[in-house]
CSV table of C-alpha atoms in Angstrom, one decimal:
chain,number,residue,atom,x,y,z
U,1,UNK,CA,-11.7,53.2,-22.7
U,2,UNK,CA,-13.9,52.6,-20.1
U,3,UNK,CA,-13.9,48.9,-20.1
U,4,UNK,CA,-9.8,48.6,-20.7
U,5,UNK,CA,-9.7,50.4,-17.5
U,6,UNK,CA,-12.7,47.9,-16.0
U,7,UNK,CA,-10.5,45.2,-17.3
U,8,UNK,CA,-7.3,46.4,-15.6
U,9,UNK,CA,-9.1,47.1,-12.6
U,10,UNK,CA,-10.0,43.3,-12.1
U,11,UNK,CA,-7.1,41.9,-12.9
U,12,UNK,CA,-5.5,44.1,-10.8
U,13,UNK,CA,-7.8,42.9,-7.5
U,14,UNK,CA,-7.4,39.3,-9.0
U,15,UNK,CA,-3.7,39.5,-8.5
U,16,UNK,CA,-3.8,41.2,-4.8
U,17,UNK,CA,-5.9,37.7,-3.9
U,18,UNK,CA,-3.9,35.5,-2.4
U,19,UNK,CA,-3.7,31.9,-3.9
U,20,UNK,CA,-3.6,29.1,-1.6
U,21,UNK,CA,-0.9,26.5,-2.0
U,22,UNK,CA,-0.7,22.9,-0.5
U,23,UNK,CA,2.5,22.0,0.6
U,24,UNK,CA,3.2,18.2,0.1
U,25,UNK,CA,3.0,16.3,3.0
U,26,UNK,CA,6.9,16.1,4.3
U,27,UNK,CA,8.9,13.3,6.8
U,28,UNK,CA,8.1,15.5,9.8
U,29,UNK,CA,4.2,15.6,8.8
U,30,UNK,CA,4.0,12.1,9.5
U,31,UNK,CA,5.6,12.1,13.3
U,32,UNK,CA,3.6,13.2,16.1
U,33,UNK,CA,5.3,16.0,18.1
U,34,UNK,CA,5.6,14.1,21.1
U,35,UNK,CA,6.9,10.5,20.2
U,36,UNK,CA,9.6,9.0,22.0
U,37,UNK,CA,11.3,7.8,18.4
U,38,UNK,CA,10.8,7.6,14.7
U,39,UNK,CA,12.5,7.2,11.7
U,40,UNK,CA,11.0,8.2,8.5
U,41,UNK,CA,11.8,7.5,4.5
U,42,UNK,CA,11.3,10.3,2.3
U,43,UNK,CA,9.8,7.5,-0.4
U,44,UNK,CA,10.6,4.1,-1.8
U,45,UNK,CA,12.0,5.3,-4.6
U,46,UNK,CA,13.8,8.3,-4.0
U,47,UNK,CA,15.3,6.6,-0.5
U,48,UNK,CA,16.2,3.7,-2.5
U,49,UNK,CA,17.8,4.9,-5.4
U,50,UNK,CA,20.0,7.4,-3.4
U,51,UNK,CA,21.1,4.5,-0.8
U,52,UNK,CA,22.3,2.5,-3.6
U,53,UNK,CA,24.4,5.1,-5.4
U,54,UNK,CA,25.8,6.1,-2.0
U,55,UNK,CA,26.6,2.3,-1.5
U,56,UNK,CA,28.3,2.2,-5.0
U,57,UNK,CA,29.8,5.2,-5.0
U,58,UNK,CA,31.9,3.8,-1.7
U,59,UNK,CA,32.3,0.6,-2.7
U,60,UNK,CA,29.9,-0.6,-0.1
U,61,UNK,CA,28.7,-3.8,-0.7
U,62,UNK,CA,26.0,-5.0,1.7
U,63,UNK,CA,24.5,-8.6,1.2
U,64,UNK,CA,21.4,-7.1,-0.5
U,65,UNK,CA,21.2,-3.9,-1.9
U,66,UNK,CA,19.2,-1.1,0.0
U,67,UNK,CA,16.0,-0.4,-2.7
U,68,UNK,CA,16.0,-4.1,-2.8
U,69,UNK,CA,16.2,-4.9,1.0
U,70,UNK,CA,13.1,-1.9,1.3
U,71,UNK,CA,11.1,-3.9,-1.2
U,72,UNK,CA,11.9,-7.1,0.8
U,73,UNK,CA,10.8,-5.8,4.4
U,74,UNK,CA,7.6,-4.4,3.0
U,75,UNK,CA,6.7,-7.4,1.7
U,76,UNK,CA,7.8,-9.4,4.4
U,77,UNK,CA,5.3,-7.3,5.9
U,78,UNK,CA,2.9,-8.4,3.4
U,79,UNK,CA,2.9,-5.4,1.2
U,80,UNK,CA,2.4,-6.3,-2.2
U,81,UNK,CA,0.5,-3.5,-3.9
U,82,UNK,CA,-1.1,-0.3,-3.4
U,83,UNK,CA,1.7,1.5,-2.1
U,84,UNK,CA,2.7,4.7,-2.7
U,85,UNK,CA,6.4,4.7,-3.6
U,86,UNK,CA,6.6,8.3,-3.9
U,87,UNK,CA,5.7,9.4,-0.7
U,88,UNK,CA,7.2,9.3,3.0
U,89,UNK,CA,6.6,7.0,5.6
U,90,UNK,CA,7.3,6.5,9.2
U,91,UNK,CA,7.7,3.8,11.7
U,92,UNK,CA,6.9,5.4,15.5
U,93,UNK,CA,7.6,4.6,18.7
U,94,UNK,CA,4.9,6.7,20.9
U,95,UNK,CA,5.5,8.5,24.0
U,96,UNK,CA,5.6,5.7,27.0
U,97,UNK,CA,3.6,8.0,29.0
U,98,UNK,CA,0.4,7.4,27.3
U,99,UNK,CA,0.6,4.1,28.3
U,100,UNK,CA,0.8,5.2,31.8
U,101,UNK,CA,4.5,4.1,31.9
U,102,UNK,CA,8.1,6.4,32.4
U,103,UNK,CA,9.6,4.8,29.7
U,104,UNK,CA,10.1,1.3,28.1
U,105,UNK,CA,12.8,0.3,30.0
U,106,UNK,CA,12.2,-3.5,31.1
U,107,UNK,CA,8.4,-4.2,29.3
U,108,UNK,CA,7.6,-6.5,28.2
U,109,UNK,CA,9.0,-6.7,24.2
U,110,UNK,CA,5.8,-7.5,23.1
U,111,UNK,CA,4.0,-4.9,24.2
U,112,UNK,CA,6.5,-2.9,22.7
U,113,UNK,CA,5.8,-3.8,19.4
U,114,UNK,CA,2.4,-3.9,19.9
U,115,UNK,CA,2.5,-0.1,20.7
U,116,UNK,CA,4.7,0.7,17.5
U,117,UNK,CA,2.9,2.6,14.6
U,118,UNK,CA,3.7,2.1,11.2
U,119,UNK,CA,2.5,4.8,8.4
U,120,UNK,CA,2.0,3.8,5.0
U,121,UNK,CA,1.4,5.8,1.6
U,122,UNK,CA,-1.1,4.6,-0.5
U,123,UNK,CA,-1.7,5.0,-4.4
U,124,UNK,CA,-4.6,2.6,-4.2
U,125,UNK,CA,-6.3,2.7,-0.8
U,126,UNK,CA,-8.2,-0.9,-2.1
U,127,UNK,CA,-5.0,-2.5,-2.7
U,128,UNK,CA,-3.1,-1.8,0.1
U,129,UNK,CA,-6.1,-2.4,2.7
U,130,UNK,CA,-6.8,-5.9,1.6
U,131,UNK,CA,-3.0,-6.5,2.2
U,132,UNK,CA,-3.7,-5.9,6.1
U,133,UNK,CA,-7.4,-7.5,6.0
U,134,UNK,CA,-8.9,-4.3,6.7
U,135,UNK,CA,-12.0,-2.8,4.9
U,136,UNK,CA,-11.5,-0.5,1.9
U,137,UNK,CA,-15.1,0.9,2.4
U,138,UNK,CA,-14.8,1.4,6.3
U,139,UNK,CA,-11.2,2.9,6.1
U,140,UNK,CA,-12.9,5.6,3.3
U,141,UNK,CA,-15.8,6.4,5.8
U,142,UNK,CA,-13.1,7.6,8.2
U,143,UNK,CA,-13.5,4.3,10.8
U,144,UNK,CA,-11.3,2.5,12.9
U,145,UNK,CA,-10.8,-0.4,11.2
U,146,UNK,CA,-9.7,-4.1,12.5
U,147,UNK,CA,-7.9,-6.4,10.5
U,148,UNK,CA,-4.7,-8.9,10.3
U,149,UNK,CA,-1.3,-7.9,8.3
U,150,UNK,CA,1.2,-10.6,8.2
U,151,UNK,CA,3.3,-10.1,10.9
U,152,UNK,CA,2.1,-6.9,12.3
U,153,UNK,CA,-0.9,-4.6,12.3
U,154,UNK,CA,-4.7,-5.6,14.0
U,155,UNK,CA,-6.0,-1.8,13.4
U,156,UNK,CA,-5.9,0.5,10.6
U,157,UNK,CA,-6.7,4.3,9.9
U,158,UNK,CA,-6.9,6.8,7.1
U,159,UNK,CA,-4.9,9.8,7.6
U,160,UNK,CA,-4.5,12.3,4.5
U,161,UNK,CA,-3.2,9.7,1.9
U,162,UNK,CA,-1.8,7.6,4.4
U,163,UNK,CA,-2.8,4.5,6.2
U,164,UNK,CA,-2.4,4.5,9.9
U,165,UNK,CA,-1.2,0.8,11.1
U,166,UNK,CA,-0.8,-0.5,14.9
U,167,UNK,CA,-1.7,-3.4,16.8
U,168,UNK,CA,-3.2,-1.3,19.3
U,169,UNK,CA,-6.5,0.8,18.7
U,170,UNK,CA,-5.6,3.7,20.8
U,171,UNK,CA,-2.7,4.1,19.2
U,172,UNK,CA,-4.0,4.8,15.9
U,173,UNK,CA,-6.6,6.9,17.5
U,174,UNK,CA,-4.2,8.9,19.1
U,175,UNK,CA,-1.9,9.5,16.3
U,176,UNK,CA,-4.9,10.9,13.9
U,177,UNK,CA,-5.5,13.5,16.8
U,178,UNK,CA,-1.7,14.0,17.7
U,179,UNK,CA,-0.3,17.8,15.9
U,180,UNK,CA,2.9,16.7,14.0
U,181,UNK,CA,6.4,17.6,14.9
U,182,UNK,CA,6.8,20.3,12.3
U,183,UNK,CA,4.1,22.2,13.9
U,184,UNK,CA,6.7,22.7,16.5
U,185,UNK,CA,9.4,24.0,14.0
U,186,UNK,CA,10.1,26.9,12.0
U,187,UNK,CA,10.4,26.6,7.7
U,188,UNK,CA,14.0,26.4,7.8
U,189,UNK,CA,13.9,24.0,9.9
U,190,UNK,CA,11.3,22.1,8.4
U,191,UNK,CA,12.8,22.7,5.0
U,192,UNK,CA,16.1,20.9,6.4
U,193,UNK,CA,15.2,18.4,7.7
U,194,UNK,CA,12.8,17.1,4.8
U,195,UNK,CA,15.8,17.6,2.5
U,196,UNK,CA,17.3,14.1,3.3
U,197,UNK,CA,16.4,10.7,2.1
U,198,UNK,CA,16.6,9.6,5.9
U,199,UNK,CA,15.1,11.1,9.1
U,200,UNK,CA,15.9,10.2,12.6
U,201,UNK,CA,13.6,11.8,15.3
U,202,UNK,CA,14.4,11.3,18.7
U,203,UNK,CA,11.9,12.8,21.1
U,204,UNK,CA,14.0,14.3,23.9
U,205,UNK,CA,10.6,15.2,25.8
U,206,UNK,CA,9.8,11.7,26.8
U,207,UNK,CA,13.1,10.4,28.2
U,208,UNK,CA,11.8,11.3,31.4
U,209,UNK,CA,13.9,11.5,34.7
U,210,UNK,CA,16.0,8.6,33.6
U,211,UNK,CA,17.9,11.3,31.2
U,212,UNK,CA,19.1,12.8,34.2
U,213,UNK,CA,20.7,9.8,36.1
């Protein structure tokens, strides 16, 4: 009797102990809480498979479908392997005001894009790194790391399962140390605005006194 009632008493403290859950990394994990714009993909897959249906379903008939016209841009981009297809991703545009500026209004374009942020999924951290150039062993030790994608991306980060691409170095540097937009929102919130295949973020904070006008 005494050890049934030893036995219930741990299994008793074993269930008061809270377990510790990690939430998958969500659309609004991936966009800092201050950027001017965003728009995120919930995956490859998911995002793809849903955009065609919806353009069958209405008898939309775009020159390429939409899972094909994702796999097309990525590999425009040079993407070819390593990628994980299951997972979000996000194309930035920072706040202006870290680059001393008001806004973008009138810049130069190229400095705009050279400011953009793109972040990538990986499956295979090896694979996708040598797409861009960029060390596999440098990006593991947590380093800034230079390299040359195709048409776009000169530095590269590791954040979570993710790499971190720009053409600038602060950039990247900035985004790893940036809190995330959903630290800013509530669950429900959160939980909505993951939900979709799509997510536009536009960053009311950063429109600056031109808003106004």
């Amino acid at each position: 009797m005494r050890h049934l009632f030893v036995s219930l008493l741990l299994l008793t403290l074993i269930a008061l102990i809270p377990i510790q859950t990690f939430a998958e990394t969500g659309m609004l994990d991936l966009i800092p809480h201050d950027a001017l714009g965003a728009i995120a993909l919930k995956s490859v897959n998911e995002t793809g498979k849903h955009s065609d249906e919806f353009s069958n379903d209405t008898n939309i008939r775009p020159v390429v479908q939409p899972s094909m016209g994702m796999k097309m841009a990525l590999g425009w981009i040079g993407v070819t392997g390593g990628l994980d297809k299951d997972a979000p991703l996000a194309l930035i545009l920072p706040d202006a005001r870290k680059l001393k500026q008001k806004s973008y209004t009138a810049r130069d374009p190229k400095l705009f894009i050279d400011n953009l942020i793109l972040v990538l999924p990986f499956s295979k951290l090896n694979q996708l790194a040598r797409c861009f150039n960029a060390s596999p062993k440098k990006l593991k030790a947590g380093e800034t790391v230079k390299g040359k994608g195709v048409v776009f991306g000169k530095y590269f980060k590791v954040y979570n399962k993710h790499l971190v691409i720009s053409n600038s170095q602060a950039r990247v540097e900035e985004y790893v140390a940036t809190k995330s937009v959903a630290t800013k929102m509530n669950s429900a919130q959160i939980k909505h605005a993951n939900g979709g295949d799509i997510l536009l973020h536009i960053g009311t904070r950063s429109w600056g006194n031109e808003w106004n006008e």
